[in-house]
Coordinates of C-alpha atoms in Angstrom, one line a residue:
X1 CA 19.2 21.2 -11.9
X2 CA 22.9 19.9 -11.5
X3 CA 25.1 21.8 -9.1
X4 CA 27.4 22.8 -12.0
X5 CA 27.6 22.5 -15.8
X6 CA 31.0 21.5 -16.9
X7 CA 32.8 23.1 -19.8
X8 CA 32.6 21.5 -23.3
X9 CA 35.9 20.3 -24.6
X10 CA 37.6 22.0 -27.5
X11 CA 35.5 25.2 -27.4
X12 CA 36.7 28.7 -26.4
X13 CA 35.8 29.7 -22.9
X14 CA 34.8 33.2 -21.9
X15 CA 34.9 34.0 -18.2
X16 CA 32.9 37.2 -18.4
X17 CA 29.7 38.1 -20.3
X18 CA 31.3 41.3 -21.7
X19 CA 34.1 39.1 -23.1
X20 CA 31.7 37.2 -25.4
X21 CA 32.2 38.4 -29.0
X22 CA 29.4 40.3 -30.7
X23 CA 27.2 37.9 -32.7
X24 CA 27.3 35.0 -30.2
X25 CA 24.3 34.3 -27.9
X26 CA 23.0 31.6 -25.7
X27 CA 19.8 29.6 -26.5
X28 CA 17.9 31.8 -24.0
X29 CA 19.2 35.0 -25.6
X30 CA 18.3 33.6 -29.1
X31 CA 14.7 32.8 -27.9
X32 CA 14.3 36.4 -26.6
X33 CA 15.0 37.8 -30.1
X34 CA 12.2 39.3 -32.2
X35 CA 11.3 37.1 -34.0
X36 CA 12.5 34.2 -31.7
X37 CA 15.4 32.3 -33.0
X38 CA 17.0 28.9 -32.2
X39 CA 20.5 27.6 -32.8
X40 CA 21.1 26.6 -36.4
X41 CA 24.6 25.1 -35.8
X42 CA 26.8 23.6 -33.1
X43 CA 28.0 25.9 -30.3
X44 CA 31.1 27.9 -31.1
X45 CA 32.0 28.8 -27.6
X46 CA 30.9 28.9 -23.9
X47 CA 30.6 31.5 -21.2
X48 CA 31.0 31.1 -17.5
X49 CA 28.1 31.8 -15.2
X50 CA 27.3 31.4 -11.6
X51 CA 31.0 30.8 -11.0
X52 CA 31.1 27.1 -11.8
X53 CA 28.9 26.5 -14.9
X54 CA 29.3 27.1 -18.6
X55 CA 26.5 28.0 -21.1
X56 CA 27.2 27.2 -24.8
X57 CA 27.0 30.2 -27.1
X58 CA 25.9 30.0 -30.8
X59 CA 26.5 32.1 -34.0
X60 CA 23.5 34.4 -34.4
X61 CA 24.2 34.5 -38.2
X62 CA 23.6 30.7 -38.4
X63 CA 20.5 30.8 -36.2
X64 CA 17.0 30.0 -37.7
X65 CA 13.6 31.2 -36.8
X66 CA 12.0 29.3 -34.0
X67 CA 8.7 27.7 -35.0
X68 CA 5.8 29.5 -33.5
X69 CA 3.1 27.7 -31.6
X70 CA 0.0 27.3 -33.6
X71 CA -3.4 28.2 -32.2
X72 CA -4.4 24.5 -32.0
X73 CA -1.1 23.7 -30.2
X74 CA -1.6 26.6 -27.8
X75 CA -5.2 25.5 -27.1
X76 CA -3.9 22.0 -26.4
X77 CA -1.2 23.3 -24.1
X78 CA -3.7 25.4 -22.2
X79 CA -6.0 22.4 -21.9
X80 CA -3.1 20.3 -20.5
X81 CA -2.3 23.0 -18.0
X82 CA -5.9 23.1 -16.8
X83 CA -6.0 19.3 -16.6
X84 CA -3.1 19.3 -14.2
X85 CA -5.3 21.1 -11.7
X86 CA -8.3 18.8 -12.4
X87 CA -8.8 15.5 -10.5
X88 CA -9.0 12.7 -13.0
X89 CA -11.5 10.8 -10.8
X90 CA -14.0 13.3 -9.5
X91 CA -13.4 16.3 -11.8
X92 CA -12.8 18.8 -9.0
X93 CA -10.5 21.7 -9.9
X94 CA -7.8 22.8 -7.5
X95 CA -5.9 26.1 -7.6
X96 CA -2.5 24.4 -8.3
X97 CA -1.3 21.3 -10.1
X98 CA -2.3 18.0 -8.4
X99 CA 1.0 16.3 -9.1
X100 CA 1.7 12.7 -9.9
X101 CA -1.4 10.7 -10.6
X102 CA -3.6 13.9 -10.8
X103 CA -5.9 13.0 -7.9
X104 CA -7.3 15.4 -5.3
X105 CA -6.8 14.6 -1.6
X106 CA -10.2 13.1 -0.9
X107 CA -10.0 10.8 -4.0
X108 CA -6.4 9.8 -3.1
X109 CA -7.6 8.9 0.4
X110 CA -10.6 6.9 -1.0
X111 CA -8.4 5.1 -3.5
X112 CA -5.7 4.3 -0.9
X113 CA -8.4 2.7 1.4
X114 CA -9.9 0.9 -1.6
X115 CA -6.6 -0.6 -2.6
X116 CA -6.1 -2.0 0.9
X117 CA -9.7 -3.3 0.8
X118 CA -8.9 -4.9 -2.7
X119 CA -5.6 -6.4 -1.5
X120 CA -7.4 -8.0 1.5
X121 CA -9.8 -9.7 -0.9
X122 CA -6.9 -10.9 -3.1
X123 CA -5.1 -12.3 0.0
X124 CA -8.4 -14.0 1.2
X125 CA -8.8 -15.5 -2.3
X126 CA -5.3 -16.9 -2.2
X127 CA -5.8 -18.5 1.2
X128 CA -9.2 -20.1 0.4
X129 CA -7.8 -21.6 -2.8
X130 CA -4.6 -22.9 -1.1
X131 CA -5.1 -26.5 -0.1
X132 CA -2.2 -26.3 2.3
X133 CA -3.4 -23.1 4.1
X134 CA -4.3 -23.5 7.7
X135 CA -5.8 -21.4 10.4
X136 CA -4.2 -21.8 13.8
X137 CA -6.2 -20.9 17.0
X138 CA -4.7 -21.0 20.5
X139 CA -6.0 -20.2 23.9
X140 CA -3.1 -20.7 26.4
X141 CA -3.1 -17.6 28.5
X142 CA -3.8 -18.3 32.2
X143 CA -7.3 -17.4 33.3
X144 CA -8.3 -16.2 29.8
X145 CA -11.3 -18.5 29.7
X146 CA -12.2 -21.2 32.2
X147 CA -10.8 -24.7 31.3
X148 CA -9.7 -23.4 27.8
X149 CA -5.9 -23.9 27.3
X150 CA -6.6 -25.4 23.9
X151 CA -5.0 -25.3 20.4
X152 CA -6.7 -26.1 17.2
X153 CA -5.8 -26.2 13.5
X154 CA -8.4 -25.9 10.7
X155 CA -8.0 -26.1 6.9
X156 CA -9.0 -22.8 5.3
X157 CA -10.1 -24.4 2.1
X158 CA -12.8 -26.8 3.5
X159 CA -13.0 -25.7 7.2
X160 CA -12.0 -29.2 8.2
X161 CA -10.5 -29.7 11.6
X162 CA -6.9 -30.9 11.3
X163 CA -5.8 -30.9 14.9
X164 CA -7.1 -30.1 18.3
X165 CA -5.6 -30.8 21.7
X166 CA -5.1 -29.5 25.2
X167 CA -2.2 -27.0 25.1
X168 CA -0.6 -28.0 28.3
X169 CA 1.2 -25.8 30.8
X170 CA 4.3 -23.9 29.7
X171 CA 7.4 -26.0 30.2
X172 CA 5.7 -29.3 30.6
X173 CA 6.0 -32.5 28.4
X174 CA 2.4 -32.0 27.2
X175 CA 3.3 -28.5 25.8
X176 CA 6.4 -30.0 24.1
X177 CA 4.3 -32.6 22.4
X178 CA 1.9 -30.0 21.2
X179 CA 4.7 -27.9 19.7
X180 CA 6.2 -31.0 18.1
X181 CA 2.8 -31.9 16.5
X182 CA 2.4 -28.4 15.2
X183 CA 6.0 -28.3 13.8
X184 CA 5.2 -31.4 11.8
X185 CA 1.6 -30.5 10.8
X186 CA 2.4 -26.9 9.8
X187 CA 5.9 -27.5 8.3
X188 CA 4.8 -26.9 4.7
X189 CA 1.6 -25.0 5.2
X190 CA 0.7 -21.4 4.8
X191 CA -0.3 -20.5 8.4
X192 CA -3.0 -17.9 9.1
X193 CA -3.1 -16.5 12.6
X194 CA -6.3 -16.0 14.5
X195 CA -7.5 -12.5 15.1
X196 CA -5.0 -10.8 17.3
X197 CA -7.8 -8.8 19.0
X198 CA -10.4 -11.2 20.4
X199 CA -11.8 -9.1 23.3
X200 CA -10.4 -8.4 26.7
X201 CA -7.4 -10.8 26.3
X202 CA -5.3 -11.5 23.2
X203 CA -4.6 -14.9 21.8
X204 CA -1.7 -15.6 19.5
X205 CA 0.6 -18.5 18.5
X206 CA 3.6 -17.0 20.2
X207 CA 1.8 -17.6 23.5
X208 CA 2.6 -21.3 23.1
X209 CA 6.3 -20.5 23.2
X210 CA 6.6 -17.8 25.9
X211 CA 5.1 -17.1 29.2
X212 CA 2.8 -14.0 29.2
X213 CA 4.8 -10.8 29.6
X214 CA 8.0 -12.9 30.3
X215 CA 10.0 -11.0 27.7
X216 CA 9.3 -9.1 24.4
X217 CA 8.7 -11.3 21.4
X218 CA 10.6 -10.1 18.4
X219 CA 8.9 -9.7 15.0
X220 CA 9.5 -12.2 12.3
X221 CA 9.7 -16.0 11.9
X222 CA 10.8 -18.1 14.7
X223 CA 13.7 -20.3 13.3
X224 CA 12.4 -23.3 15.2
X225 CA 8.7 -22.7 15.0
X226 CA 7.9 -20.6 11.8
X227 CA 4.2 -20.9 12.3
X228 CA 4.5 -18.7 15.5
X229 CA 5.6 -15.6 13.6
X230 CA 4.8 -12.5 15.6
X231 CA 3.7 -9.2 14.2
X232 CA 4.9 -10.3 10.7
X233 CA 3.4 -10.6 7.2
X234 CA 4.8 -14.1 7.1
X235 CA 1.8 -15.3 9.0
X236 CA -1.1 -12.8 8.4
X237 CA -3.9 -12.7 10.9
X238 CA -7.6 -12.9 10.2
X239 CA -8.1 -9.6 12.0
X240 CA -5.7 -7.8 9.8
X241 CA -7.3 -9.2 6.6
X242 CA -10.7 -8.3 7.9
X243 CA -9.6 -4.8 9.0
X244 CA -8.4 -4.0 5.6
X245 CA -11.6 -5.3 4.0
X246 CA -13.8 -3.6 6.5
X247 CA -11.9 -0.2 6.0
X248 CA -12.6 1.3 9.5
X249 CA -10.4 4.1 10.5
X250 CA -10.3 5.9 13.9
X251 CA -9.4 9.2 12.3
X252 CA -11.1 10.8 9.3
X253 CA -7.8 11.6 7.6
X254 CA -6.1 8.3 8.5
X255 CA -5.5 5.7 5.7
X256 CA -4.7 3.1 8.2
X257 CA -7.4 0.4 8.5
X258 CA -7.7 -0.9 12.0
X259 CA -10.1 -2.9 14.3
X260 CA -12.9 -0.9 15.8
X261 CA -12.6 0.2 19.4
X262 CA -13.3 -2.4 22.1
X263 CA -17.0 -3.2 22.3
X264 CA -17.8 -2.9 18.6
X265 CA -19.2 -5.9 16.8
X266 CA -16.6 -8.0 15.0
X267 CA -17.5 -11.0 12.7
X268 CA -15.7 -13.7 14.7
X269 CA -16.4 -15.3 18.0
X270 CA -14.4 -16.1 21.1
X271 CA -15.7 -19.1 23.0
X272 CA -14.6 -22.2 24.9
X273 CA -14.6 -24.2 21.6
X274 CA -11.5 -23.0 19.8
X275 CA -12.1 -25.4 16.9
X276 CA -15.5 -23.9 16.3
X277 CA -13.9 -20.4 16.6
X278 CA -11.4 -21.4 13.9
X279 CA -14.1 -22.7 11.5
X280 CA -16.0 -19.4 11.9
X281 CA -12.9 -17.5 11.1
X282 CA -12.4 -19.7 8.0
X283 CA -16.0 -18.9 7.0
X284 CA -15.1 -15.2 7.4
X285 CA -12.2 -15.6 5.0
X286 CA -14.5 -17.3 2.5
X287 CA -17.0 -14.4 2.7
X288 CA -14.3 -11.9 2.1
X289 CA -13.1 -13.9 -0.9
X290 CA -16.6 -14.0 -2.2
X291 CA -17.2 -10.3 -1.6
X292 CA -20.2 -11.0 0.6
X293 CA -18.7 -9.8 3.9
X294 CA -20.0 -6.2 4.7
X295 CA -17.8 -3.2 4.8
X296 CA -18.0 -0.2 7.1
X297 CA -20.9 2.1 6.2
X298 CA -18.4 5.1 6.3
X299 CA -15.7 3.4 4.2
X300 CA -14.0 6.2 2.2
X301 CA -14.9 5.2 -1.3
X302 CA -18.6 4.8 -0.3
X303 CA -18.8 8.4 1.0
X304 CA -17.1 10.4 -1.6
X305 CA -19.9 10.0 -4.1
X306 CA -17.9 8.2 -6.8
X307 CA -17.9 4.6 -5.9
X308 CA -15.1 2.3 -6.6
X309 CA -11.9 4.2 -8.0
X310 CA -10.7 3.4 -11.5
X311 CA -8.4 0.3 -11.6
X312 CA -4.8 0.8 -12.8
X313 CA -5.6 -0.6 -16.2
X314 CA -8.5 1.8 -16.6
X315 CA -6.8 5.0 -15.5
X316 CA -5.7 6.0 -18.9
X317 CA -9.2 5.7 -20.4
X318 CA -12.4 7.6 -19.8
X319 CA -14.3 4.5 -18.6
X320 CA -17.2 4.9 -16.3
X321 CA -16.4 4.5 -12.6
X322 CA -18.0 1.4 -11.1
X323 CA -19.8 1.2 -7.8
X324 CA -17.9 0.0 -4.6
X325 CA -18.8 -3.0 -2.6

């Protein structure tokens, strides 16, 4: 409702209800007549109400009978009101209207989790079909693994090793050569970060640029080294893609997919051979793209008893709901 209804130009204005001439009524007053009426002509005046709004008034003599609702129309309206309280996915009936989309909370939760799962597969399919997509794996944190300090780049499409080298110490010519090589190799490639949760110590491309805990690394793409984007959708990580696919949540009501707590099994490895690690992660992306990678046994859409939610193009039809992965 607007804060006020302005006056109509060229019509008489009445500032009090008792000043309105007999035979003039508003739409609401006409509808309250027996039988109900509706305006049969343009308004002939307007009356002030609520101090700042004007309601048009109409000539009762020109009013016409308001069409009554037929039994069939009333039945349809009653059915529509009932449907507003009925989930279109599982059929459960709530006490009040379910609002936009007409889904109950459990179904809305399951569908949200499914959509994240589905988007993860779409992203994996884009990556495995992209000839330029590359997976970058680094291990440069001091004492993370004995004699590691290595960087490797693998093609996502065919799991082919594109580059592998000792990372070198921070600030040394060896490290500068590695950065220059990565800048050239990854300049026109879509870079996928390795899982940002590998175990007791994290490994990420930004570690090549900054000493551990030297200063906070801002989100977004580095203007000099875009492949080292930190906490950004510019360079997705295998862990984020897998988490959305796996659909684990640490809270029953949460719709945020996350990596299971430390100690749980994850489908990638952390070893001294970072090139082999990268190839295993590329294999994981292929399994997600193919739909063969398992999901969490308690994924929301597998527990609610209705399988995969209807896809957007199906939601206007009474098509049967398919089974989830």
